[in-house]
Tab-separated table of C-alpha atoms and ligand atoms in Angstrom:
chain	number	residue	atom	x	y	z
A	1	MET	CA	-3.480	7.788	-33.430
A	2	THR	CA	-1.702	8.130	-30.434
A	3	LYS	CA	-2.193	5.892	-27.496
A	4	LEU	CA	-4.977	6.560	-25.128
A	5	ARG	CA	-3.208	5.968	-20.986
A	6	ALA	CA	-4.250	6.180	-17.605
A	7	ALA	CA	-2.271	9.477	-15.894
A	8	ILE	CA	-2.527	10.178	-12.665
A	9	THR	CA	-4.136	13.407	-11.252
A	10	ALA	CA	-4.300	14.189	-7.972
A	11	VAL	CA	-3.349	12.816	-4.825
A	12	GLY	CA	-4.779	13.390	-1.190
A	13	HIS	CA	-3.760	10.941	2.463
A	14	HIS	CA	-4.325	11.176	5.743
A	15	VAL	CA	-2.806	9.151	9.374
A	16	PRO	CA	-5.216	8.856	12.109
A	17	GLU	CA	-3.758	11.721	14.849
A	18	LYS	CA	-2.502	8.673	17.350
A	19	VAL	CA	0.828	7.286	17.520
A	20	MET	CA	2.158	3.884	19.125
A	21	THR	CA	6.285	4.506	19.534
A	22	ASN	CA	8.623	1.490	20.156
A	23	VAL	CA	8.701	2.516	23.091
A	24	GLU	CA	5.383	1.456	23.752
A	25	LEU	CA	5.266	-1.601	22.148
A	26	GLU	CA	7.734	-2.335	25.331
A	27	LYS	CA	5.354	-2.401	27.534
A	28	LEU	CA	2.881	-4.857	25.261
A	29	VAL	CA	4.919	-7.610	24.142
A	30	ASP	CA	9.065	-8.359	25.174
A	31	THR	CA	10.652	-5.760	22.123
A	32	ASN	CA	13.422	-2.708	22.249
A	33	ASP	CA	13.044	0.554	20.242
A	34	GLU	CA	16.721	-0.835	18.827
A	35	TRP	CA	15.637	-3.835	17.623
A	36	ILE	CA	12.214	-2.538	15.911
A	37	ARG	CA	14.549	0.173	13.797
A	38	THR	CA	17.065	-1.908	13.200
A	39	ARG	CA	15.580	-4.871	12.472
A	40	THR	CA	13.294	-2.846	9.976
A	41	GLY	CA	13.672	0.755	10.023
A	42	ILE	CA	10.029	1.560	12.402
A	43	SER	CA	10.856	3.934	14.538
A	44	GLU	CA	6.461	4.562	15.047
A	45	ARG	CA	3.739	4.096	13.740
A	46	ARG	CA	-0.593	5.739	13.258
A	47	ILE	CA	-3.441	3.685	15.204
A	48	LEU	CA	-6.755	4.818	14.801
A	49	GLU	CA	-9.305	4.127	17.843
A	50	HIS	CA	-12.505	4.830	16.874
A	51	GLY	CA	-13.613	4.194	13.025
A	52	ALA	CA	-13.339	2.224	9.772
A	53	THR	CA	-11.316	1.371	6.901
A	54	SER	CA	-13.235	3.855	4.385
A	55	ASP	CA	-13.263	6.665	7.608
A	56	LEU	CA	-9.508	6.617	6.980
A	57	ALA	CA	-10.017	6.387	3.338
A	58	VAL	CA	-12.479	9.435	3.479
A	59	PRO	CA	-10.612	12.168	4.631
A	60	ALA	CA	-7.887	10.942	1.777
A	61	VAL	CA	-9.835	11.509	-1.229
A	62	GLN	CA	-11.163	14.589	0.392
A	63	MET	CA	-8.054	16.190	-0.159
A	64	LEU	CA	-6.892	14.876	-3.215
A	65	LEU	CA	-10.796	16.475	-4.546
A	66	LYS	CA	-9.678	19.826	-2.549
A	67	ASN	CA	-6.516	19.207	-4.455
A	68	ARG	CA	-7.684	17.577	-8.495
A	69	GLY	CA	-11.343	20.945	-7.380
A	70	ILE	CA	-13.888	18.077	-8.009
A	71	THR	CA	-16.339	17.067	-6.413
A	72	ALA	CA	-17.123	13.775	-5.371
A	73	ASP	CA	-20.497	13.677	-8.247
A	74	GLU	CA	-18.092	13.613	-10.947
A	75	ILE	CA	-16.366	10.182	-9.998
A	76	ASP	CA	-17.228	7.328	-12.244
A	77	ALA	CA	-15.659	4.741	-9.936
A	78	ILE	CA	-14.267	3.549	-6.782
A	79	ILE	CA	-11.591	0.474	-6.907
A	80	PHE	CA	-10.647	0.256	-2.952
A	81	ALA	CA	-7.626	-1.763	-1.893
A	82	THR	CA	-7.693	-2.773	1.518
A	83	VAL	CA	-7.794	-6.146	3.903
A	84	THR	CA	-9.859	-4.966	6.269
A	85	PRO	CA	-12.259	-3.746	4.655
A	86	ASP	CA	-15.351	-2.184	6.996
A	87	MET	CA	-17.723	-5.383	6.918
A	88	PHE	CA	-17.356	-8.695	4.276
A	89	PHE	CA	-19.880	-6.577	2.780
A	90	PRO	CA	-20.994	-4.401	1.487
A	91	ALA	CA	-17.758	-4.277	0.011
A	92	THR	CA	-15.888	-0.879	1.131
A	93	ALA	CA	-16.027	1.095	-2.170
A	94	CYS	CA	-20.023	1.022	-1.516
A	95	VAL	CA	-19.556	2.305	1.850
A	96	LEU	CA	-17.087	5.378	0.907
A	97	GLN	CA	-19.590	6.410	-1.841
A	98	GLN	CA	-21.776	6.931	-0.115
A	99	LYS	CA	-20.031	8.848	2.461
A	100	ILE	CA	-17.927	11.745	0.133
A	101	GLY	CA	-21.596	11.413	-2.307
A	102	ALA	CA	-20.329	10.057	-5.469
A	103	LYS	CA	-23.452	9.640	-6.530
A	104	LYS	CA	-22.829	7.717	-10.377
A	105	ALA	CA	-19.778	5.994	-9.447
A	106	PHE	CA	-19.520	2.110	-9.333
A	107	GLY	CA	-16.781	0.698	-6.441
A	108	PHE	CA	-15.311	-2.905	-5.572
A	109	ASP	CA	-13.309	-4.227	-3.328
A	110	ILE	CA	-9.729	-5.564	-4.299
A	111	SER	CA	-8.226	-8.186	-2.477
A	112	ALA	CA	-4.372	-8.265	-2.353
A	113	ALA	CA	-2.679	-7.956	0.820
A	114	CYS	CA	0.147	-5.386	0.573
A	115	SER	CA	0.496	-5.482	-2.738
A	116	GLY	CA	-3.082	-4.301	-3.512
A	117	PHE	CA	-2.555	-0.280	-3.840
A	118	VAL	CA	-0.288	-2.016	-7.521
A	119	TYR	CA	-3.458	-4.680	-8.504
A	120	ALA	CA	-6.040	-1.919	-8.075
A	121	ILE	CA	-3.912	0.771	-10.200
A	122	SER	CA	-3.298	-1.283	-12.790
A	123	VAL	CA	-7.032	-1.923	-12.840
A	124	GLY	CA	-7.709	1.684	-12.932
A	125	THR	CA	-5.493	2.055	-15.683
A	126	GLN	CA	-7.366	-0.022	-17.803
A	127	LEU	CA	-10.794	0.984	-17.074
A	128	VAL	CA	-9.657	4.243	-18.159
A	129	GLU	CA	-7.542	3.068	-20.955
A	130	THR	CA	-10.367	1.450	-22.840
A	131	GLY	CA	-12.598	4.595	-22.887
A	132	ALA	CA	-15.643	3.678	-19.751
A	133	TYR	CA	-14.781	5.184	-17.956
A	134	LYS	CA	-13.149	8.973	-17.193
A	135	LYS	CA	-12.791	9.814	-13.231
A	136	VAL	CA	-11.493	6.662	-12.223
A	137	LEU	CA	-11.044	6.466	-8.080
A	138	VAL	CA	-7.601	4.099	-6.740
A	139	VAL	CA	-8.051	3.490	-2.518
A	140	GLY	CA	-4.930	2.123	-0.766
A	141	ALA	CA	-6.671	1.723	2.873
A	142	ASP	CA	-5.830	-0.709	6.674
A	143	LYS	CA	-6.419	-0.274	9.580
A	144	MET	CA	-3.913	-3.064	10.047
A	145	SER	CA	-4.250	-2.442	14.445
A	146	SER	CA	-7.955	-4.285	13.643
A	147	ILE	CA	-6.534	-7.368	13.003
A	148	LEU	CA	-3.019	-7.671	15.009
A	149	ASP	CA	-2.938	-10.182	18.696
A	150	TYR	CA	-0.630	-6.992	20.622
A	151	THR	CA	0.301	-9.630	22.043
A	152	ASP	CA	2.080	-12.051	19.652
A	153	ARG	CA	6.244	-9.471	18.978
A	154	ASN	CA	6.348	-11.173	15.648
A	155	THR	CA	3.351	-9.197	14.080
A	156	CYS	CA	2.267	-6.240	16.028
A	157	ILE	CA	5.545	-3.713	16.271
A	158	LEU	CA	6.026	-3.885	11.863
A	159	PHE	CA	2.122	-2.990	11.483
A	160	GLY	CA	0.258	0.696	10.913
A	161	ASP	CA	-3.503	2.883	9.960
A	162	GLY	CA	-3.061	4.321	7.113
A	163	ALA	CA	-4.665	5.332	3.249
A	164	GLY	CA	-4.032	6.970	0.450
A	165	ALA	CA	-5.314	7.974	-3.085
A	166	VAL	CA	-4.841	9.211	-6.547
A	167	LEU	CA	-6.580	9.553	-9.236
A	168	LEU	CA	-6.704	8.394	-12.668
A	169	GLU	CA	-7.496	9.975	-15.771
A	170	PRO	CA	-7.257	9.971	-19.348
A	171	ILE	CA	-4.767	12.162	-20.936
A	172	THR	CA	-3.335	11.356	-24.724
A	173	ASP	CA	0.017	13.460	-25.043
A	174	GLY	CA	1.843	10.198	-25.628
A	175	VAL	CA	4.058	10.361	-23.481
A	176	HIS	CA	3.175	10.728	-19.627
A	177	GLY	CA	0.671	8.534	-17.482
A	178	VAL	CA	0.817	5.004	-16.297
A	179	ILE	CA	3.354	3.802	-19.291
A	180	ASP	CA	3.356	0.104	-17.966
A	181	HIS	CA	2.366	-2.947	-15.371
A	182	LYS	CA	3.624	-6.110	-14.921
A	183	LEU	CA	1.571	-8.251	-11.949
A	184	TYR	CA	2.383	-11.788	-10.375
A	185	SER	CA	1.244	-14.345	-7.779
A	186	ASP	CA	1.646	-17.293	-5.923
A	187	GLY	CA	-0.432	-19.370	-3.815
A	188	SER	CA	2.173	-22.195	-2.008
A	189	GLY	CA	2.227	-17.862	0.324
A	190	GLY	CA	-0.456	-19.355	1.318
A	191	ASP	CA	1.626	-20.590	4.438
A	192	PHE	CA	3.106	-17.913	5.450
A	193	LEU	CA	0.978	-15.907	5.665
A	194	TYR	CA	-2.368	-15.554	6.827
A	195	MET	CA	-5.354	-13.905	8.928
A	196	LYS	CA	-7.409	-17.871	8.647
A	197	GLY	CA	-10.198	-16.931	10.824
A	198	GLY	CA	-13.987	-15.240	10.197
A	199	GLY	CA	-13.971	-16.437	6.257
A	200	SER	CA	-15.980	-19.576	5.035
A	201	LEU	CA	-13.207	-21.956	5.923
A	202	ASN	CA	-13.352	-21.430	9.381
A	203	PRO	CA	-16.362	-19.675	10.079
A	204	PRO	CA	-16.381	-16.592	14.522
A	205	SER	CA	-17.328	-18.941	16.808
A	206	HIS	CA	-15.997	-18.815	20.529
A	207	GLU	CA	-13.173	-22.095	19.284
A	208	THR	CA	-11.340	-19.671	16.226
A	209	ILE	CA	-11.594	-16.139	19.600
A	210	GLU	CA	-9.494	-19.187	21.587
A	211	LYS	CA	-7.318	-19.913	19.071
A	212	LYS	CA	-6.088	-16.676	17.237
A	213	LEU	CA	-7.840	-16.809	14.591
A	214	HIS	CA	-8.736	-13.365	13.446
A	215	TYR	CA	-5.434	-12.050	13.666
A	216	ILE	CA	-2.215	-11.601	11.441
A	217	PHE	CA	0.386	-14.474	11.354
A	218	GLN	CA	3.378	-13.701	10.110
A	219	ASP	CA	6.840	-16.909	9.173
A	220	GLY	CA	9.347	-13.371	8.421
A	221	LYS	CA	11.508	-15.344	8.165
A	222	SER	CA	10.876	-16.843	5.036
A	223	VAL	CA	8.641	-13.552	3.675
A	224	PHE	CA	10.880	-11.975	3.910
A	225	LYS	CA	13.296	-14.291	1.900
A	226	VAL	CA	10.755	-14.388	-1.641
A	227	ALA	CA	9.910	-10.050	-0.215
A	228	VAL	CA	13.138	-9.332	-1.064
A	229	MET	CA	13.081	-12.155	-4.329
A	230	GLY	CA	10.194	-10.928	-5.503
A	231	MET	CA	10.531	-6.696	-4.792
A	232	ALA	CA	13.208	-6.499	-6.592
A	233	ASP	CA	13.238	-8.658	-9.653
A	234	VAL	CA	9.874	-7.211	-10.545
A	235	SER	CA	11.258	-3.814	-10.155
A	236	ALA	CA	14.155	-4.846	-12.394
A	237	GLU	CA	11.311	-6.264	-15.028
A	238	ILE	CA	9.371	-3.792	-15.097
A	239	LEU	CA	13.173	-1.394	-15.308
A	240	GLN	CA	14.169	-4.313	-18.188
A	241	ARG	CA	11.016	-4.037	-20.289
A	242	ASN	CA	10.584	-0.474	-20.691
A	243	ASN	CA	13.981	0.158	-21.827
A	244	LEU	CA	15.306	1.889	-18.517
A	245	THR	CA	18.222	1.839	-16.340
A	246	GLY	CA	19.085	2.998	-12.856
A	247	ALA	CA	20.131	6.250	-14.109
A	248	ASP	CA	16.049	6.694	-15.919
A	249	VAL	CA	14.240	6.162	-12.965
A	250	ASP	CA	13.284	9.725	-10.942
A	251	TRP	CA	11.577	8.088	-7.692
A	252	LEU	CA	11.285	4.349	-6.457
A	253	VAL	CA	7.608	4.017	-4.383
A	254	PRO	CA	8.493	0.422	-2.783
A	255	HIS	CA	6.140	-1.242	-0.567
A	256	GLN	CA	7.151	-0.196	2.858
A	257	ALA	CA	7.625	-3.313	4.950
A	258	ASN	CA	10.479	-3.858	6.165
A	259	LEU	CA	13.799	-0.840	5.488
A	260	ARG	CA	15.875	-4.109	4.457
A	261	ILE	CA	13.556	-4.797	1.567
A	262	ILE	CA	13.514	-1.104	0.027
A	263	ASP	CA	17.096	-1.175	0.117
A	264	ALA	CA	17.936	-4.331	-1.299
A	265	THR	CA	15.539	-3.473	-4.478
A	266	ALA	CA	17.365	0.196	-4.669
A	267	ASP	CA	20.824	-1.780	-4.882
A	268	ARG	CA	18.979	-4.598	-7.849
A	269	MET	CA	17.447	-1.510	-9.224
A	270	GLY	CA	20.793	0.768	-9.070
A	271	LEU	CA	19.295	2.839	-6.961
A	272	ASP	CA	20.757	6.049	-4.969
A	273	LYS	CA	18.736	5.621	-1.709
A	274	SER	CA	17.493	9.711	-2.348
A	275	LYS	CA	15.947	8.411	-5.210
A	276	VAL	CA	13.850	6.371	-3.000
A	277	MET	CA	10.282	7.411	-0.728
A	278	ILE	CA	10.818	5.895	2.059
A	279	ASN	CA	7.627	6.493	4.878
A	280	ILE	CA	8.629	3.412	7.164
A	281	ASN	CA	10.496	4.971	9.771
A	282	LYS	CA	7.110	7.025	10.685
A	283	TYR	CA	3.903	4.388	9.643
A	284	GLY	CA	5.834	1.085	9.833
A	285	ASN	CA	3.619	-1.489	7.207
A	286	THR	CA	-0.104	0.209	6.353
A	287	THR	CA	-0.474	-2.320	3.591
A	288	ALA	CA	-2.604	-1.370	0.725
A	289	ALA	CA	-1.659	2.426	1.805
A	290	THR	CA	1.968	2.466	2.240
A	291	ILE	CA	2.312	3.589	-1.742
A	292	PRO	CA	-0.395	6.011	-1.741
A	293	LEU	CA	0.389	6.795	1.167
A	294	CYS	CA	4.317	7.702	-0.044
A	295	LEU	CA	2.903	9.195	-3.422
A	296	SER	CA	0.935	12.187	-2.036
A	297	GLU	CA	3.412	12.084	0.531
A	298	TRP	CA	6.430	13.452	-1.087
A	299	TRP	CA	4.059	15.388	-4.153
A	300	HIS	CA	2.508	18.104	-1.342
A	301	GLU	CA	6.588	17.889	-0.818
A	302	GLY	CA	7.116	19.608	-4.472
A	303	LYS	CA	9.198	16.911	-5.101
A	304	VAL	CA	6.876	14.904	-7.187
A	305	LYS	CA	7.178	16.090	-10.456
A	306	LYS	CA	5.703	16.306	-14.915
A	307	GLY	CA	8.082	14.044	-16.616
A	308	GLN	CA	9.536	12.326	-13.895
A	309	ASN	CA	10.568	8.176	-13.564
A	310	LEU	CA	8.758	6.447	-10.839
A	311	ILE	CA	7.992	2.769	-10.047
A	312	LEU	CA	5.797	1.312	-7.454
A	313	ALA	CA	6.996	-2.040	-6.212
A	314	SER	CA	4.990	-4.406	-4.063
A	315	PHE	CA	5.491	-7.665	-2.038
A	316	GLY	CA	2.759	-9.242	-0.492
A	317	ALA	CA	0.619	-11.567	1.238
A	318	GLY	CA	-1.203	-13.661	-1.266
A	319	TYR	CA	1.961	-14.505	-2.709
A	320	THR	CA	1.231	-11.147	-4.522
A	321	TRP	CA	4.010	-8.855	-6.121
A	322	GLY	CA	3.459	-6.388	-8.910
A	323	ALA	CA	5.240	-3.396	-10.308
A	324	VAL	CA	4.149	-0.313	-12.299
A	325	TYR	CA	5.732	2.389	-14.384
A	326	VAL	CA	4.362	5.390	-14.310
A	327	LYS	CA	5.894	8.901	-16.016
A	328	TRP	CA	3.801	11.849	-14.001
A	329	ALA	CA	1.948	14.397	-16.448
A	330	TYR	CA	0.898	17.271	-13.682
B	401	LIG	N1	11.773	-7.316	18.946
B	401	LIG	C1	13.347	-8.371	19.829
B	401	LIG	N2	13.342	-9.128	19.352
B	401	LIG	C2	12.208	-9.984	17.744
B	401	LIG	C3	11.225	-9.094	17.650
B	401	LIG	C4	10.681	-8.506	18.358
B	401	LIG	N3	9.959	-7.778	18.407
B	401	LIG	N4	10.371	-10.281	16.720
B	401	LIG	C5	11.614	-10.913	17.032
B	401	LIG	N5	12.213	-11.271	17.037
B	401	LIG	C6	13.559	-12.284	17.829
B	401	LIG	C7	13.249	-13.200	17.242
B	401	LIG	O1	12.673	-14.430	17.823
B	401	LIG	C8	14.236	-14.312	17.430
B	401	LIG	O2	15.177	-14.723	18.099
B	401	LIG	P1	16.283	-16.054	18.044
B	401	LIG	O3	16.739	-15.901	17.226
B	401	LIG	O4	15.992	-15.553	19.792
B	401	LIG	O5	14.943	-16.596	17.810
B	401	LIG	C9	14.987	-12.665	16.311
B	401	LIG	O6	15.084	-11.926	17.245
B	401	LIG	C10	16.028	-13.061	15.592
B	401	LIG	O7	14.473	-12.939	14.809
B	401	LIG	P2	13.876	-12.994	13.367
B	401	LIG	O8	12.811	-13.941	12.706
B	401	LIG	O9	15.151	-14.291	12.239
B	401	LIG	O10	14.050	-11.451	12.117
B	401	LIG	P3	14.093	-11.055	11.074
B	401	LIG	O11	15.115	-10.837	10.782
B	401	LIG	O12	13.233	-11.922	9.981
B	401	LIG	O13	12.942	-10.093	11.004
B	401	LIG	C11	11.097	-9.668	10.353
B	401	LIG	C12	11.963	-9.881	11.464
B	401	LIG	C13	10.159	-9.693	10.210
B	401	LIG	C14	10.702	-7.748	10.603
B	401	LIG	C15	11.527	-9.644	8.964
B	401	LIG	O14	11.119	-10.747	9.097
B	401	LIG	C16	11.018	-8.982	7.622
B	401	LIG	O15	10.650	-7.978	7.974
B	401	LIG	N6	9.455	-9.635	7.357
B	401	LIG	C17	9.117	-9.575	6.052
B	401	LIG	C18	8.178	-8.892	6.260
B	401	LIG	C19	7.540	-8.578	5.146
B	401	LIG	O16	7.320	-8.274	3.755
B	401	LIG	N7	5.717	-9.029	3.849
B	401	LIG	C20	5.672	-9.304	3.796
B	401	LIG	C21	4.863	-7.489	3.191
B	401	LIG	S1	3.138	-7.733	4.534
């Protein structure tokens, strides 16, 4: 019997209108456009001025539904990857369900930081592969500007706001769909990239605000070293597990944290730069949104085609990292 797989059958994305350039950041912190571009690859990022993470996701999902020609009430499940949920609870998946009118869907959030989308697509794939659910919406969205300290040059230059979404549906042609996925975590990484305030460890108080515990902290240099290794290793592993070489890959879809990490991953896979999706220059690091934002932009430009081999790869806080091998289905 042919294996039941999950295929990506539609994509959508959204970024807010307001652009924040490197030059604007020069007015806020001791930095400069040249440093940011050469050290990270980022020229500008988008900022959501009003609203929450779910408001970034709604237009992304509406684009996806239009592309697929279905209505929200046909969705069975919503998996929402984010580290900037609208609230601790209810889940942003439930907020989104209500906003788009996905009446029969159940939903939950996944917290895996920059690997959130890769984690969510792995989970969503398995919901479809059981045969229990036919239309699983996987969203990656973050309003990173809501947890950034715009006096900390180590972090505020890196991140932006955005959303992307894919629809997973069953496919039985034995060829296309999500072919393989591999996830990793290493909790010892928790010392290097975190936001310590607001949870049960440090409930919000005057003190947590004074100590700036409600902002992202990152030891960039330490994270950089393991991110390069983690993303390159897992990408190489997924190629090897599937008897692929760089020559078989049509697109690497890497998490967009730093252009130098992306370049190192592509080199390790033996990939030409022309096969790597890169939009970090326009959006910075949008955390859970980077990969679906790339997928949707490239698909809308007609550059993703049926039968192509895509490797999605990420590294993020936790540490968390992973890769997904997709044979594009439409
Ligand atoms: N503008 C100007 N100078 C800056 C700066 C900024 N925005 N941020 C840091 N610097 C300075 C540092 O203070 C340091 O100065 P010093 O040598 O006098 O101490 C110098 O630039 C080099 O800093 P360093 O931290 O070594 O830079 P880097 O090359 O490691 O780049 C990051 C910093 C954050 C861009 C990089 O480490 C990175 O991308 N880390 C990983 C991010 C990531 O993958 N996260 C996981 C997913 S979210």
